[in-house]
XYZ file of C-alpha atoms in Angstrom:
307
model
C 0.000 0.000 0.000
C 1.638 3.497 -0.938
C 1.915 5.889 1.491
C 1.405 9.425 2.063
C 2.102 12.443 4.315
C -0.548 14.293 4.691
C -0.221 15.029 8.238
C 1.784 14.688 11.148
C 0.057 11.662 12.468
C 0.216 10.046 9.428
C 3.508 7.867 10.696
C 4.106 5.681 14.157
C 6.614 7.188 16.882
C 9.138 4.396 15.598
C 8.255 5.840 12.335
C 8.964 9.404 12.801
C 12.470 8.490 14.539
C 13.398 6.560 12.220
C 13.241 9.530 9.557
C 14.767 12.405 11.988
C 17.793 9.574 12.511
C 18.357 9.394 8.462
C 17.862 12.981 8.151
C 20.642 13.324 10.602
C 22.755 11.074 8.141
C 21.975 12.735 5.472
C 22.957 15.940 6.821
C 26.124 14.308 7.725
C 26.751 12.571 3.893
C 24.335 14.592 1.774
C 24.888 12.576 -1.336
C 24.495 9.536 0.337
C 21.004 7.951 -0.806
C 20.262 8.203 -5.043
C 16.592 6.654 -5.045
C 15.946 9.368 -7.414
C 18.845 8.191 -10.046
C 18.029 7.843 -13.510
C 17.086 10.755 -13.570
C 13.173 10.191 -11.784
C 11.314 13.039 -11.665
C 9.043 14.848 -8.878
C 5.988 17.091 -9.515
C 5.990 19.756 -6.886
C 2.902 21.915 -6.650
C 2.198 25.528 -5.590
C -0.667 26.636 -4.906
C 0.892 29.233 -2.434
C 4.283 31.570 -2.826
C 7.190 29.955 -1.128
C 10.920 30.437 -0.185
C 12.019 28.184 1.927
C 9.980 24.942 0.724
C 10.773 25.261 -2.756
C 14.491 25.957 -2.711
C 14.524 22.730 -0.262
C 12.468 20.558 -1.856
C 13.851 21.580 -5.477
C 17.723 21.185 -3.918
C 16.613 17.576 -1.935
C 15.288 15.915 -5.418
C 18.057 17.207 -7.212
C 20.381 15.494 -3.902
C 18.276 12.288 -4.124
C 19.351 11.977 -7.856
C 15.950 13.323 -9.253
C 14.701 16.355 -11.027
C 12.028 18.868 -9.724
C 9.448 19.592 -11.594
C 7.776 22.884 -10.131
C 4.559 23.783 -11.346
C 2.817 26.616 -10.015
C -1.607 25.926 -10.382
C -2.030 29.607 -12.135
C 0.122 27.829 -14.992
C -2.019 23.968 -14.623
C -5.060 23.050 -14.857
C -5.272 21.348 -11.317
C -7.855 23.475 -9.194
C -9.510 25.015 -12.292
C -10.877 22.424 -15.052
C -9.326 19.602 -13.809
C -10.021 17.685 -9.948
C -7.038 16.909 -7.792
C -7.531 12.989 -8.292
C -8.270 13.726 -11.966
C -4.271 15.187 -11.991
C -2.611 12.557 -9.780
C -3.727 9.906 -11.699
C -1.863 11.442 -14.792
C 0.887 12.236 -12.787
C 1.024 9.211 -11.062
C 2.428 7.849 -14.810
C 5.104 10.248 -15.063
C 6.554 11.003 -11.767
C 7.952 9.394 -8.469
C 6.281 11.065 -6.155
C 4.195 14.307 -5.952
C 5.015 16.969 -2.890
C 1.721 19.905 -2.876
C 1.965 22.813 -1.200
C -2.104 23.993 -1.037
C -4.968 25.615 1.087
C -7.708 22.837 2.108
C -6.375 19.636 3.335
C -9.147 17.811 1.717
C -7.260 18.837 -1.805
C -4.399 16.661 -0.655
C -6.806 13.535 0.736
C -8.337 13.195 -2.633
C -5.007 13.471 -4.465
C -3.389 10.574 -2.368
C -6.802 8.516 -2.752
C -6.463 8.977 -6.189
C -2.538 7.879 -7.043
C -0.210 4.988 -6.291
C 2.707 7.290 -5.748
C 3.455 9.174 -2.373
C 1.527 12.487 -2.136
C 3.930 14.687 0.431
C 1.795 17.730 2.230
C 4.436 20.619 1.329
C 1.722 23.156 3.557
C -1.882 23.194 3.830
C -4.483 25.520 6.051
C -4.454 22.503 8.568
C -1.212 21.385 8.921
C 2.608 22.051 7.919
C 3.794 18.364 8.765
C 7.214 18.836 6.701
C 8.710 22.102 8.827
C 8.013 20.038 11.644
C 9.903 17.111 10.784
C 12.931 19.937 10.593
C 11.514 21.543 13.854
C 12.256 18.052 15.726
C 15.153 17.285 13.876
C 16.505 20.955 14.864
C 15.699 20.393 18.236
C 17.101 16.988 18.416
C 20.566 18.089 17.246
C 20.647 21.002 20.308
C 18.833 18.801 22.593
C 19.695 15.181 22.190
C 16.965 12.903 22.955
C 13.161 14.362 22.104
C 11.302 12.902 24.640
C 9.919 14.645 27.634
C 10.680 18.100 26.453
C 8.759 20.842 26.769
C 7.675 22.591 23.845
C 5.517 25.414 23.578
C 3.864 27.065 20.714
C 2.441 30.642 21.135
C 0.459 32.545 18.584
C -2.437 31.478 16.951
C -3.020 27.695 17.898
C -5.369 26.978 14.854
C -2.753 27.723 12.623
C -1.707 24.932 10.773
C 1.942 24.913 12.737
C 0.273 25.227 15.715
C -1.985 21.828 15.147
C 1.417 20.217 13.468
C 3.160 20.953 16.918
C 0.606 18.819 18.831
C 0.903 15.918 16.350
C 3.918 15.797 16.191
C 5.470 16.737 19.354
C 2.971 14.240 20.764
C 4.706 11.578 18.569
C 7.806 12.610 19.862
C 7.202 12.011 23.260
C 7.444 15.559 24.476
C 5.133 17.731 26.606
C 3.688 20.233 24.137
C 1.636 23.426 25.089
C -0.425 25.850 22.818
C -0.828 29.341 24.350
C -3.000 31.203 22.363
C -6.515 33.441 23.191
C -9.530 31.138 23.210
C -10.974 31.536 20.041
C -7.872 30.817 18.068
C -7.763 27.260 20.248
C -6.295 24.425 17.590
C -9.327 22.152 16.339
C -10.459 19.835 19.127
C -10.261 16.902 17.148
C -6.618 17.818 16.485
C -6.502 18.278 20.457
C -7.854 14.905 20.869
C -6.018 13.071 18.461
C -2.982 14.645 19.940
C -3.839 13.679 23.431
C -4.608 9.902 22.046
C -1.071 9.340 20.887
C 0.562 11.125 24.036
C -1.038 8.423 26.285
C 1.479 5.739 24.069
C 4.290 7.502 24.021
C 4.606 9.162 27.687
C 3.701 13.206 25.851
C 1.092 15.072 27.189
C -0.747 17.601 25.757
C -1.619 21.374 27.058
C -4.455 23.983 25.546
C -3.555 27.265 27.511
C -4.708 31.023 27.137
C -2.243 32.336 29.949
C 1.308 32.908 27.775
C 3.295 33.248 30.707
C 1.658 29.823 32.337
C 2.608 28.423 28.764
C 5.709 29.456 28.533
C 7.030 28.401 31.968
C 9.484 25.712 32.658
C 9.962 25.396 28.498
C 12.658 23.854 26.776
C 11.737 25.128 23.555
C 9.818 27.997 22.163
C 8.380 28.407 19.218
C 5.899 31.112 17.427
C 4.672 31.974 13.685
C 3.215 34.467 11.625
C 0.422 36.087 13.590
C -1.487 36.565 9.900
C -0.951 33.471 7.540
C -1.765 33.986 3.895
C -5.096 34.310 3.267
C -5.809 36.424 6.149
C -4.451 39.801 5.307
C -7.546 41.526 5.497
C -7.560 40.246 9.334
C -4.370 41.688 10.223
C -5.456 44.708 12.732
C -7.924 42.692 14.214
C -5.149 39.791 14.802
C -2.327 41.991 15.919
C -4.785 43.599 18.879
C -5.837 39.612 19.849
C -2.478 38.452 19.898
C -0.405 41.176 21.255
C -0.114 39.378 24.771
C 1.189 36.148 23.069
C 4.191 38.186 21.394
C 7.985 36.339 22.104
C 9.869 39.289 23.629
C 13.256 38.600 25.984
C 10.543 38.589 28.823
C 8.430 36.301 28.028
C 11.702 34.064 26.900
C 12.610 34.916 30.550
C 9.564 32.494 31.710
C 11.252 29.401 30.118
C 14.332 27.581 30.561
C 17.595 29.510 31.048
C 18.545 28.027 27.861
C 15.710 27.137 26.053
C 15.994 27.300 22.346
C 13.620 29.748 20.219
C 12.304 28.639 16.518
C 10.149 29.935 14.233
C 9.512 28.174 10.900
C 9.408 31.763 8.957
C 9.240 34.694 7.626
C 9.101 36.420 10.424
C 7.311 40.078 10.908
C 9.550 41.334 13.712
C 8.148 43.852 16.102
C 5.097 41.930 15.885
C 4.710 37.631 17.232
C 9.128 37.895 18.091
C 11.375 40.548 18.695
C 14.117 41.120 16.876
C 16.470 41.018 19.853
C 14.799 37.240 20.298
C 14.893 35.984 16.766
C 18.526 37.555 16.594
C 19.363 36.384 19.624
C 21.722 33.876 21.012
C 18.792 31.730 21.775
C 17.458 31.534 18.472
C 18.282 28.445 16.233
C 16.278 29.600 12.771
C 18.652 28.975 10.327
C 19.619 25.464 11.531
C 15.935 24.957 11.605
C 15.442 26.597 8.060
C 18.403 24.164 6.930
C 17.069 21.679 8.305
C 13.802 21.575 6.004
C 16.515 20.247 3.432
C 17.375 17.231 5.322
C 14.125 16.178 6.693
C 12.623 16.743 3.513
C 14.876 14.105 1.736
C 15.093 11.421 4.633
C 11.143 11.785 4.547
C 11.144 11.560 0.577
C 13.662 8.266 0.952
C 11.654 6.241 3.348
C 8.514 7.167 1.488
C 10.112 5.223 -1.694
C 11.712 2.326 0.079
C 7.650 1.548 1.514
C 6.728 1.049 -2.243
């Protein structure tokens, strides 16, 4: 059965460790594992601008051996005359593997229903399961072993990092907290499935609105974008909800003496992180923006070798 990775949950604890330990390989021998050779070829869609995902993605294929082939949906006919199945199933034919960066999730469900290669979620609304892969794997290289960490998220917990975080941190092992105002909570199905994989792997998992009670005791902070794209228009309205939740030296002062700060980027300084945070010694960004690269191809590897 092919599979997919659509969201965090979408591999086992073993699983996920299994791919942050040959990401850590690969970072150390980058042109170590050729499944793309030949040259095979992967279809990587945007539906949304990007920076960091493409260059990563397009660099990791060309790594693995394989060639990227970006194609933007203004320029397709995916979304407009033809369905997302409809366009898998003629990729399917063509490619190795198909990595979609989008805005519903259910976009991505029907595309990896409807192919028998890997569909890889490059960003949706719901979830951003691929920067958290790096997230862990950044963490992991400051922090050693993932389990029973504290990580906390602050910003808007709906956000499709701040849902990732539970999943995934939850996989991990760690204890992971969302601070953010009530009615930005993350989905409480999210919360629940979250909550359902801590019990097996010793996590637990915190909804708070108090920052400073979220904050407390962490090992790692994290924050994002306070307006995501798409919500523009919602700016004002956002910056006066989440002005209490901004990362500032503090609220780092809350945490751990040494607790490491991420953020996935870009980053509106002055406005969820300071720029005497972000640019601080604390701050581990551009290992963690490196690290998409890795992550990204270990994840892309172990997806071929379950075909």
């Amino acid at each position: 059965m092919t599979r997919h990775f659509l969201r965090d949950d979408d591999i086992s604890p073993a699983e996920q460790a299994e791919i942050l330990t040959l990401a850590a390989e690969l970072k150390a021998d980058r042109w170590r594992e050729r499944p793309l050779a030949g040259p095979q070829t992967v279809a990587v869609i945007f539906d949304k601008s990007s920076t960091r995902t493409r260059v990563s993605f397009a660099v990791g294929i060309a790594d693995l051996g394989g060639v990227p082939l970006i194609i933007s949906t203004a320029d397709s006919q995916l979304g407009g005359k033809e369905t997302a199945s409809d366009t898998a199933r003629v990729l399917e034919r063509q490619v190795a593997a198909i990595v979609w960066r989008t805005y519903g999730q259910a976009g991505l469900e029907l595309m990896a229903a409807g192919t028998k290669v890997p569909v890889v979620n490059a960003l949706s609304d719901e979830f951003h399961p691929c920067q958290l892969l790096a997230d862990l794997m950044t963490i992991k290289q400051h922090r050693g072993e993932l389990a029973g960490l504290t990580v906390t998220f602050l910003g808007d917990g709906a956000s499709n990092m701040g849902q990732s975080y539970l999943l995934a941190c939850a996989t991990a092992g760690m204890n992971v907290r969302i601070g953010s105002p009530a009615a930005y909570a993350p989905s409480a199905d999210v919360v629940t499935d979250a909550a359902i994989i801590a019990t097996s792997t010793g996590g637990s998992v915190a909804v708070m609105v108090d920052p400073v009670a979220a904050v407390s005791g962490a090992d790692v902070v994290v924050t994002d974008t306070w307006v995501s794209m798409g919500k523009e228009s919602e700016k004002a309205a956002r910056v006066a909800v989440f002005g209490a939740y901004q990362v500032d030296s503090a609220m780092m002062s809350h945490a751990k003496a040494d607790a490491l700060f991420l953020h996935c980027l870009p980053a509106d300084r002055g406005y969820e992180v300071t720029a005497d945070v972000i640019d601080g010694p604390q701050s581990v960004i551009w290992d963690e923006a490196e690290s998409r690269l890795h992550a990204q191809k270990a994840l892309l590897v172990w997806l071929l070798r379950q075909q």
